Short mmCIF file of C-alpha atoms in Angstrom, two decimals:
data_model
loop_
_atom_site.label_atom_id
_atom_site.label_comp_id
_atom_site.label_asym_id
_atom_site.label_seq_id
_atom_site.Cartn_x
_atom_site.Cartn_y
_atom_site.Cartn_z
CA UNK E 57 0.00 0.00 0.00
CA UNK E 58 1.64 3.45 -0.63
CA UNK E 59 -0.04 6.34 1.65
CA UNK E 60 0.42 9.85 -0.24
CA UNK E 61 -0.28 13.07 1.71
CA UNK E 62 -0.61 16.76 0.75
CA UNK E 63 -0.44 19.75 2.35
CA UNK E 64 -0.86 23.52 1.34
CA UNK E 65 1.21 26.48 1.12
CA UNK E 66 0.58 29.94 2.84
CA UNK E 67 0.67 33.33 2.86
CA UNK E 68 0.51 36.62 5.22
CA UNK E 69 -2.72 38.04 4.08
CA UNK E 70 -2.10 41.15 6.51
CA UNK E 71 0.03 42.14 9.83
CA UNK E 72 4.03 40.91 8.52
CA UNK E 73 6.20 42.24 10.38
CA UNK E 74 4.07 43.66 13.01
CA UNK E 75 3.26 40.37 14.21
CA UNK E 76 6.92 40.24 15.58
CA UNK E 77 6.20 43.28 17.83
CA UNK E 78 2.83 41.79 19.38
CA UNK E 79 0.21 42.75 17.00
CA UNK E 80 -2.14 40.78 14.94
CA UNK E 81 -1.30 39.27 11.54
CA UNK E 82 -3.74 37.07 9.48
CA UNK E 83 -2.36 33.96 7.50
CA UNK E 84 -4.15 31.61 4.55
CA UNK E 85 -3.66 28.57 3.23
CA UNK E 86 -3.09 28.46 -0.79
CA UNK E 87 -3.75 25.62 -2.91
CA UNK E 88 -0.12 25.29 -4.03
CA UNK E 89 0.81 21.65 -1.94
CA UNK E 90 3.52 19.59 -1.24
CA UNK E 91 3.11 15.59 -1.75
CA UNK E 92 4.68 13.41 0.20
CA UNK E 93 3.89 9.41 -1.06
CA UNK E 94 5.24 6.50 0.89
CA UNK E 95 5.17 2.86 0.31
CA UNK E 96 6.47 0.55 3.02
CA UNK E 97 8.82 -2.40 1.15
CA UNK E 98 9.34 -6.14 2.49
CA UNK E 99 11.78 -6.45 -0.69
CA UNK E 100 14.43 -4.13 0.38
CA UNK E 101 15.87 -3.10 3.26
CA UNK E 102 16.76 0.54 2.58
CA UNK E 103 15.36 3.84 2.79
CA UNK E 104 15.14 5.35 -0.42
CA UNK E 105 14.25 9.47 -0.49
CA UNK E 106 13.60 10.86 -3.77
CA UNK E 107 13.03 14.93 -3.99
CA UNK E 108 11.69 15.01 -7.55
CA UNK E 109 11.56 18.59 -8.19
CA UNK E 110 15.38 18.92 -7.39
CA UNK E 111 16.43 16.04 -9.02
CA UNK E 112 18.04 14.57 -5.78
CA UNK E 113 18.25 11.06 -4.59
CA UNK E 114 19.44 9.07 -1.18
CA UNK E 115 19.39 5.76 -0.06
CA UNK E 116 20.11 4.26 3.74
CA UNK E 117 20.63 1.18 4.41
CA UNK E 118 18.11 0.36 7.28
CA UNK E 119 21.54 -0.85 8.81
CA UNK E 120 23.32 1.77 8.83
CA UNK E 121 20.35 4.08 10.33
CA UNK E 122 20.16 2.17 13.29
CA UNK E 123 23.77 1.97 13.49
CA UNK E 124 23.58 5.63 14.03
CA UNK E 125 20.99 6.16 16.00
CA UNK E 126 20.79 3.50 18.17
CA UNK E 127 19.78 5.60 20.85
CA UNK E 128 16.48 6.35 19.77
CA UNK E 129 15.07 3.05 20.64
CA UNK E 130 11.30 2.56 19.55
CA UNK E 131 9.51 4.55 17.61
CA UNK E 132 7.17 7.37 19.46
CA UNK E 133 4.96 8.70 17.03
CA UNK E 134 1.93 9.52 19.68
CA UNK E 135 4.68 11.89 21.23
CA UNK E 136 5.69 14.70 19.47
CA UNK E 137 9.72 15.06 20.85
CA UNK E 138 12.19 17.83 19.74
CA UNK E 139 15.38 17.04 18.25
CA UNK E 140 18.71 16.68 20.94
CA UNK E 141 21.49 18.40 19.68
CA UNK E 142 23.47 15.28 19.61
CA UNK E 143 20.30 13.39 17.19
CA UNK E 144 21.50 16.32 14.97
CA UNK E 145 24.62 15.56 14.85
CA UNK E 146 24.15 12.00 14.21
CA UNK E 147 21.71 13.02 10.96
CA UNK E 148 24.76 15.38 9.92
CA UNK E 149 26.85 11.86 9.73
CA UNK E 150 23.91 10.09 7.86
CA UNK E 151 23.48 12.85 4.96
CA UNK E 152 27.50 13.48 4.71
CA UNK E 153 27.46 10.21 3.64
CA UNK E 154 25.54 10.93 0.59
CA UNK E 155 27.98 13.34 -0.71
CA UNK E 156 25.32 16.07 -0.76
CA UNK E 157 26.01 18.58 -3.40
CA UNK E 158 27.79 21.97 -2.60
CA UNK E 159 25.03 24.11 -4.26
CA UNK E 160 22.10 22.39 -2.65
CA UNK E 161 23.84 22.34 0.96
CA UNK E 162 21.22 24.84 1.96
CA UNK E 163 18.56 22.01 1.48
CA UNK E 164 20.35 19.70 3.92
CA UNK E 165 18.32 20.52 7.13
CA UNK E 166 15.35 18.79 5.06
CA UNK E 167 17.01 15.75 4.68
CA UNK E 168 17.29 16.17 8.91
CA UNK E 169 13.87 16.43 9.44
CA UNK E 170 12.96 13.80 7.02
CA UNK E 171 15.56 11.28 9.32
CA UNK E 172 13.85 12.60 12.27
CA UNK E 173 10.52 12.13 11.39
CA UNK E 174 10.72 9.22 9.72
CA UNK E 175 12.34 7.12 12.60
CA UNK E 176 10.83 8.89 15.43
CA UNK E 177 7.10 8.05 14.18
CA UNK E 178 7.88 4.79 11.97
CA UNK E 179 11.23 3.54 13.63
CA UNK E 180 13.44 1.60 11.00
CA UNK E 181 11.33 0.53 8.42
CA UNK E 182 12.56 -0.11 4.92
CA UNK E 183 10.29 2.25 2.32
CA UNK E 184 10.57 4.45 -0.80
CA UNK E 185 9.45 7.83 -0.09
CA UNK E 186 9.11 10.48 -2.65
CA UNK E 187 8.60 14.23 -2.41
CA UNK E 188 7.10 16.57 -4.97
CA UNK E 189 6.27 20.54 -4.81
CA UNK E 190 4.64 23.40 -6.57
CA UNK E 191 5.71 25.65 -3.83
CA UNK E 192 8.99 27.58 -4.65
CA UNK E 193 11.52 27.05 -1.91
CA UNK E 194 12.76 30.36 0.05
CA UNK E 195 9.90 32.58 -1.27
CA UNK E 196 8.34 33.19 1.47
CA UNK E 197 4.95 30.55 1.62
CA UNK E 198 5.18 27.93 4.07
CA UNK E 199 7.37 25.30 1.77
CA UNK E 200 9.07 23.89 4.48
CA UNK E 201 6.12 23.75 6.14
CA UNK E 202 3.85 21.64 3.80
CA UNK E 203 7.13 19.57 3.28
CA UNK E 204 7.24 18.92 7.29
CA UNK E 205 3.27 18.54 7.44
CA UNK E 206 2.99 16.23 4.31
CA UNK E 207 5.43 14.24 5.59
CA UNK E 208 4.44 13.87 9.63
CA UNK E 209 0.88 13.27 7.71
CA UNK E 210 2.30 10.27 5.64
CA UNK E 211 4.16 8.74 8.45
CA UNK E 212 1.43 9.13 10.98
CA UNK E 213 -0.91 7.25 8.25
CA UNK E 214 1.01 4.20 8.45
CA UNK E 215 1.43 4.60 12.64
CA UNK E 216 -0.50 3.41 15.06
CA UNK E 217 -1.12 6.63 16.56
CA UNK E 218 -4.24 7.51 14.21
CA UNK E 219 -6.97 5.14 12.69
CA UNK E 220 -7.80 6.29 9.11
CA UNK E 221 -10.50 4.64 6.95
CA UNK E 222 -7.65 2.92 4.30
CA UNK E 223 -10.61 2.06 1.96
CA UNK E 224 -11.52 5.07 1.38
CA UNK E 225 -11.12 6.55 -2.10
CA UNK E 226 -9.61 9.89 -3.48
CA UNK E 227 -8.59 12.54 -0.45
CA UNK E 228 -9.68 12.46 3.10
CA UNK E 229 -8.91 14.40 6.19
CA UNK E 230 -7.77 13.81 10.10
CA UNK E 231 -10.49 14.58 12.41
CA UNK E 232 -9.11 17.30 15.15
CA UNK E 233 -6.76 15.23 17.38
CA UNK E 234 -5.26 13.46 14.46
CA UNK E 235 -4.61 17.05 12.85
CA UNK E 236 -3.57 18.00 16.45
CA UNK E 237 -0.60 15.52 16.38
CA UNK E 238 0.22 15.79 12.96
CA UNK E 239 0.51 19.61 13.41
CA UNK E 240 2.57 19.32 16.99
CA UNK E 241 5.49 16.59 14.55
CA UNK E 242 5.24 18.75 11.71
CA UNK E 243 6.36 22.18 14.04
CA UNK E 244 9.32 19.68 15.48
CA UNK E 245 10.26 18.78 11.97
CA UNK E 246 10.02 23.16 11.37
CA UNK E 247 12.31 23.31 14.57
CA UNK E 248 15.09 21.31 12.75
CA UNK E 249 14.97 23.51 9.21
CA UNK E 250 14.35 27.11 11.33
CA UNK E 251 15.32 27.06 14.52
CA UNK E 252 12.83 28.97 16.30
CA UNK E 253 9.73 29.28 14.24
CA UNK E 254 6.53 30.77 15.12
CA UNK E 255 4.41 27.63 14.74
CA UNK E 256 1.94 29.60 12.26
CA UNK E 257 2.94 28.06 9.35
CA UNK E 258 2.75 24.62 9.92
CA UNK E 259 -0.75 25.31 11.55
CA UNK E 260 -2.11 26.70 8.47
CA UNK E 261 -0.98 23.76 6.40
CA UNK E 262 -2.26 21.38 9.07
CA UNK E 263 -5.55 22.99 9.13
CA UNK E 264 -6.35 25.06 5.92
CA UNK E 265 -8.28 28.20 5.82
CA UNK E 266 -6.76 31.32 7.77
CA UNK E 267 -5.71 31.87 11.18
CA UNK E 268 -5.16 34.75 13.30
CA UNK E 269 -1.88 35.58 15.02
CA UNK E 270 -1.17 37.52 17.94
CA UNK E 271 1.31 37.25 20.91
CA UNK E 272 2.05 33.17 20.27
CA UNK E 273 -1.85 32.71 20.73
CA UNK E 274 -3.50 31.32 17.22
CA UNK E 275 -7.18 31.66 16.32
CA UNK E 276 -9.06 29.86 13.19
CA UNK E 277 -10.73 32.14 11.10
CA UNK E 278 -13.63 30.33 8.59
CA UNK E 279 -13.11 31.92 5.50
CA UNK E 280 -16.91 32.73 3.67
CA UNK E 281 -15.10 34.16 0.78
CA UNK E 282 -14.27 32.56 -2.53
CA UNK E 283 -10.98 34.88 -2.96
CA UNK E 284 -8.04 34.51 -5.85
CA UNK E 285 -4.34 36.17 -5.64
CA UNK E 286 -1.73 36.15 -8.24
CA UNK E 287 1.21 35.33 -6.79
CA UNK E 288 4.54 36.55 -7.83
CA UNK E 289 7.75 35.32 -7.40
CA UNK E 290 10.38 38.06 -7.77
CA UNK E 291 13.07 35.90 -7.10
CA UNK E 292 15.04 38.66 -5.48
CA UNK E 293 16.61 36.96 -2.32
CA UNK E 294 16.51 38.38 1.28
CA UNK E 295 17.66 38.08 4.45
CA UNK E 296 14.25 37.63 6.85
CA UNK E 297 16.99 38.12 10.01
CA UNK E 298 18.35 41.06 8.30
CA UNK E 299 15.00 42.57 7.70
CA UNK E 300 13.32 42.29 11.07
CA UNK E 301 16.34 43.68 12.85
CA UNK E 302 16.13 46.84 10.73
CA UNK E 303 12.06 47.22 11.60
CA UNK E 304 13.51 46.81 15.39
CA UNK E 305 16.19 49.44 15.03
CA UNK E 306 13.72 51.94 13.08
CA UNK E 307 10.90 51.27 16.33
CA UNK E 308 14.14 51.73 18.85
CA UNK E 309 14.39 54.95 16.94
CA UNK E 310 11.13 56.31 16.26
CA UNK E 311 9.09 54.84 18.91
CA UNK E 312 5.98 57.27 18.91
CA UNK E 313 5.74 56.80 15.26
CA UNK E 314 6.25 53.39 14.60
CA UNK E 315 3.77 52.40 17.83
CA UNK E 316 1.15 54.34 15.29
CA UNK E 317 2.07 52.09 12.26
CA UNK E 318 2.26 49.29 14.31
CA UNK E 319 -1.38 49.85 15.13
CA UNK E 320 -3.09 50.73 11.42
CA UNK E 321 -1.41 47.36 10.29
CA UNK E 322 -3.39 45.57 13.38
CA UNK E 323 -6.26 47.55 12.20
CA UNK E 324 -6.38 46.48 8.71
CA UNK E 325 -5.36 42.48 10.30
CA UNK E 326 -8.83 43.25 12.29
CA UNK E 327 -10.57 44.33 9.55
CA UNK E 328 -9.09 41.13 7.03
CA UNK E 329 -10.39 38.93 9.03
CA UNK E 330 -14.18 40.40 9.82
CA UNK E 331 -14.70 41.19 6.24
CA UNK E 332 -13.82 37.66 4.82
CA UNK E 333 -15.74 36.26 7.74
CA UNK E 334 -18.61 37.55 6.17
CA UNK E 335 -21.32 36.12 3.69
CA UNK E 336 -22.01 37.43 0.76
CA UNK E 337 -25.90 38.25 0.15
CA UNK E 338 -25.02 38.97 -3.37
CA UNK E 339 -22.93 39.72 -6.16
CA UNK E 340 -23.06 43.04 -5.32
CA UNK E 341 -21.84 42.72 -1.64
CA UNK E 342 -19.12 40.26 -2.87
CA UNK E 343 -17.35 43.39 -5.02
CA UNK E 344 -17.86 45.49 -2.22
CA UNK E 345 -16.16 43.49 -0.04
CA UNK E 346 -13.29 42.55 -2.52
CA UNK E 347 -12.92 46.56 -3.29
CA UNK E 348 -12.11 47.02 0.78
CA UNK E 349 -10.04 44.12 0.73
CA UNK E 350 -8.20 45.93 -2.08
CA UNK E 351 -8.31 49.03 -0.47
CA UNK E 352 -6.98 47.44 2.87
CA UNK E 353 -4.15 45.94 1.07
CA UNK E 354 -3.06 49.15 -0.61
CA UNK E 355 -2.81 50.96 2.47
CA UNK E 356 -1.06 47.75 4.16
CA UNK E 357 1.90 47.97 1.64
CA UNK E 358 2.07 51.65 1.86
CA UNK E 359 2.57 51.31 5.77
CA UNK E 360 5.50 48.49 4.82
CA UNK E 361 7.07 50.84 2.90
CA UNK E 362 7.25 53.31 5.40
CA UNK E 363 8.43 50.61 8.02
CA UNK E 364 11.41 50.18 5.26
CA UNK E 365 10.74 46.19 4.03
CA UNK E 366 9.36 47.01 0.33
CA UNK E 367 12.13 46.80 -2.65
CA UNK E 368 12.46 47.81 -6.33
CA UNK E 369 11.66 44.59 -7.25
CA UNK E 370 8.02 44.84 -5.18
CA UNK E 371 7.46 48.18 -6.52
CA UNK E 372 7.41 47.01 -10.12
CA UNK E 373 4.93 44.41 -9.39
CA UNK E 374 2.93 47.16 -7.88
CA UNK E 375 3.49 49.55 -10.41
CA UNK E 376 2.53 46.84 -13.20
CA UNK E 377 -0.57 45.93 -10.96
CA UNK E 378 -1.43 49.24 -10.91
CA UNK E 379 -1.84 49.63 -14.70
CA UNK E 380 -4.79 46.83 -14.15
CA UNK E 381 -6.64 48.45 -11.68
CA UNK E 382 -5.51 45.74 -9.21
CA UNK E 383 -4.52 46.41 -5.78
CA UNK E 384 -1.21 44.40 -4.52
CA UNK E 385 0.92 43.99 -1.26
CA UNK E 386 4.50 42.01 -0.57
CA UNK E 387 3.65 38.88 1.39
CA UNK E 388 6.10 37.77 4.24
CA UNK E 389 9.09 39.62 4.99
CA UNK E 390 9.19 41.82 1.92
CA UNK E 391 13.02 43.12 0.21
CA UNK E 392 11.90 40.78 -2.14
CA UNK E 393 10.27 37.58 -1.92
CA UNK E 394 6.44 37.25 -3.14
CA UNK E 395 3.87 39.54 -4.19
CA UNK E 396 0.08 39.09 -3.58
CA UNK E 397 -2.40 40.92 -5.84
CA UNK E 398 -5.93 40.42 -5.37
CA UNK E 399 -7.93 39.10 -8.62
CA UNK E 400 -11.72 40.36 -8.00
CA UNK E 401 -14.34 37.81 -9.36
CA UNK E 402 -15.28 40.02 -12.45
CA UNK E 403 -11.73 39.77 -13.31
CA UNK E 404 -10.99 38.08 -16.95
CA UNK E 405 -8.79 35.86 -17.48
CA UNK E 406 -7.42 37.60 -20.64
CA UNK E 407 -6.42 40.70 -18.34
CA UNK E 408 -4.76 38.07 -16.05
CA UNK E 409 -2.78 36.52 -18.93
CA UNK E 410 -1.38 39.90 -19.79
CA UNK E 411 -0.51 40.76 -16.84
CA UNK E 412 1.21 37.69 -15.95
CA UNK E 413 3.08 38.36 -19.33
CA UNK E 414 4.47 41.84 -18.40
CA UNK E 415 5.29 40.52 -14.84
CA UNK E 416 7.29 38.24 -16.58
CA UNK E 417 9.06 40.60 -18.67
CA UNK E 418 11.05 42.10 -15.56
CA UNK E 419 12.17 37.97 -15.00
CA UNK E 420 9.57 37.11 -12.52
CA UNK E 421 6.91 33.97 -12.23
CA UNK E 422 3.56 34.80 -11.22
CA UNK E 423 0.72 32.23 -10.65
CA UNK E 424 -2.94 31.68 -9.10
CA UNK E 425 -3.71 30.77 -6.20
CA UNK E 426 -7.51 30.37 -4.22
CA UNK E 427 -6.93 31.15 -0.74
CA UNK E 428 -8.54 29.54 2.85
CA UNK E 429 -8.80 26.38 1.12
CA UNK E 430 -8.58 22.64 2.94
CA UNK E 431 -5.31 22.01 5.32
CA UNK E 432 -3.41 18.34 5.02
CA UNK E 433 -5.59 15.71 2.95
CA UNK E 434 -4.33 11.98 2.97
CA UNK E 435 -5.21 8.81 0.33
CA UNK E 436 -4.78 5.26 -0.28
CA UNK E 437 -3.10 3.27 -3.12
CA UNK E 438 -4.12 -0.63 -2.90
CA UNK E 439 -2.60 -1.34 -6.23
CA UNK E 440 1.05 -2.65 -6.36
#
């Protein structure tokens, strides 16, 4: 049987930035998803990782795994554990051994997590596991998140820990404790790639639709509206560290002023999340309601520009947005990264294509994406 789990993508709808200072940010899933697909072997005795859209490869003996991390003992899976500083170092061993190339180095903490994950909620069981994305890495929307949450998804599948209906065709979901632990291994797996991450984006790909940040406390948000963004990758690097330190040094200076920023962007967070909350009588409401959200995001990006985290790069999405009529905002921690601009329903997709075709013309990608959709799905494959 081979278990395959997906798991969305996000963005910061409203409140980047701010969020690090105490104030309220609002997050959505997108249906861009990671896939995960595992299937458990009795003819082999290796693990075998395959990360398609990279065109990497790596095999373990099962062997050599436990050779390495003997100390592990059983696997755990109904207890989500962090990684010991030690465990690291013993994963370190186990992917220097697969003479992991120089220019993907960056990608190595992945191959940590998967280690971790894998033995902490299966143990040593020989498999082939492949990994697929359409989530571009280091842009800003949640990759390593779905990658942590479609994989504790998989694993869990074929655990103990939760009891899934296997005969059930196309995708299903966990019901609320199942999500629960999936979510809890999935932020462990996040601790191993980041550090010290906030947690919200592994919730949003656990459980789909948006969620409300504020002080380390996370509220679900039901989503009534249908809404679209075009996404665009600028591909302009930046240093998230870098970025938040300057927004720090600029409050430390201008404390009055920045408290007053600080405050509109929790306004327009606020007012994200009551207006998309809300059900739409009509056509007519519906465009009223995207024109705020437009509106809302316009003045969002002008207070990120003041706070000194837009870019040239940003401002020529916004600039070519602008042409359309079609109001746009950076997404994450701006000097660079992705851009969100909100497609209204009487939006054609003629104007889109053109768009997406000057976008281009300055060397960046751009793509739809619905937003507030479904968190981790899971699904069965009987055949051999």
């Amino acid at each position: 049987m081979e278990v395959t789990a997906r798991a969305p993508g996000k963005i910061i709808l409203a409140g980047e930035h701010a969020v690090v200072h105490g104030y309220t940010a609002v997050a959505s899933s997108i249906d861009l998803y990671t896939v995960f697909s595992i299937r458990l072997r009795s003819d082999d005795d290796t693990v075998k990782l395959k990360l398609n859209d990279i065109g990497l490869d790596f095999s373990w003996s099962v062997r050599r795994i436990k050779e390495v991390l003997s100390h592990l003992g059983s696997p755990f899976s109904s207890t989500p554990t962090s990684c010991s500083l030690e465990t690291i170092k013993s994963l370190a061993t186990l992917v220097d051994e697969q003479s992991f190339p120089e220019t993907k180095i960056g990608l190595a903490s992945g191959v940590y997590a998967f280690l971790w994950l894998y033995t902490s909620i299966l143990g040593f069981k020989p498999a082939t596991v492949t990994v697929s994305s359409e989530l571009p890495v280091g842009a800003g929307l949640g990759s390593s998140a779905a990658y942590c949450v479609s994989l504790s998804a998989a694993l869990l599948a074929l655990s103990d820990s939760v009891k899934l209906d296997v005969s059930q065709k196309g995708w299903s979901t966990f019901n609320e404790s199942e999500a629960e632990l999936v979510n809890k291994w999935a932020f462990e797996g996040e601790k191993i790639i980041h550090g010290k991450p906030s947690g919200v984006d592994n919730s949003v790909s656990t459980f789909g639709n948006v969620i409300k940040f504020k002080s380390g406390v996370m509220t679900r948000v039901n989503s009534n509206m249908p809404l679209r963004m075009l996404i665009t990758n600028t591909k302009v690097g930046r240093d998230t560290k870098a970025l938040v330190a300057n927004v720090s040094a600029r409050k430390s200076r201008h404390p009055d002023a920045m408290c007053s920023v600080l405050n509109a962007i929790e306004a327009i967070s606020d007012e994200w999340s009551t207006i998309i909350q809300s059900h739409a009588v009509d056509d007519l409401y519906l465009s009223a309601n995207e024109e705020k959200l437009g509106e809302l995001m316009e003045m969002n990006q002008g207070l990120l520009l003041s706070i000194g985290v837009s870019h040239a790069s940003i401002e020529n999405v916004l600039q070519t947005s602008m042409k359309y009529k079609l109001a746009s905002k950076l997404t994450g921690a701006g000097g660079g990264g992705c851009v969100l601009t909100l497609l209204p329903t009487y939006i054609s997709g003629e104007v889109i294509d053109k768009l997406v075709e000057e976008l281009g013309s300055f060397g960046f990608q751009s793509f739809t994406a619905g937003i507030g959709g479904k968190g981790v799905q899971i699904s069965f494959d009987h055949s051999s």
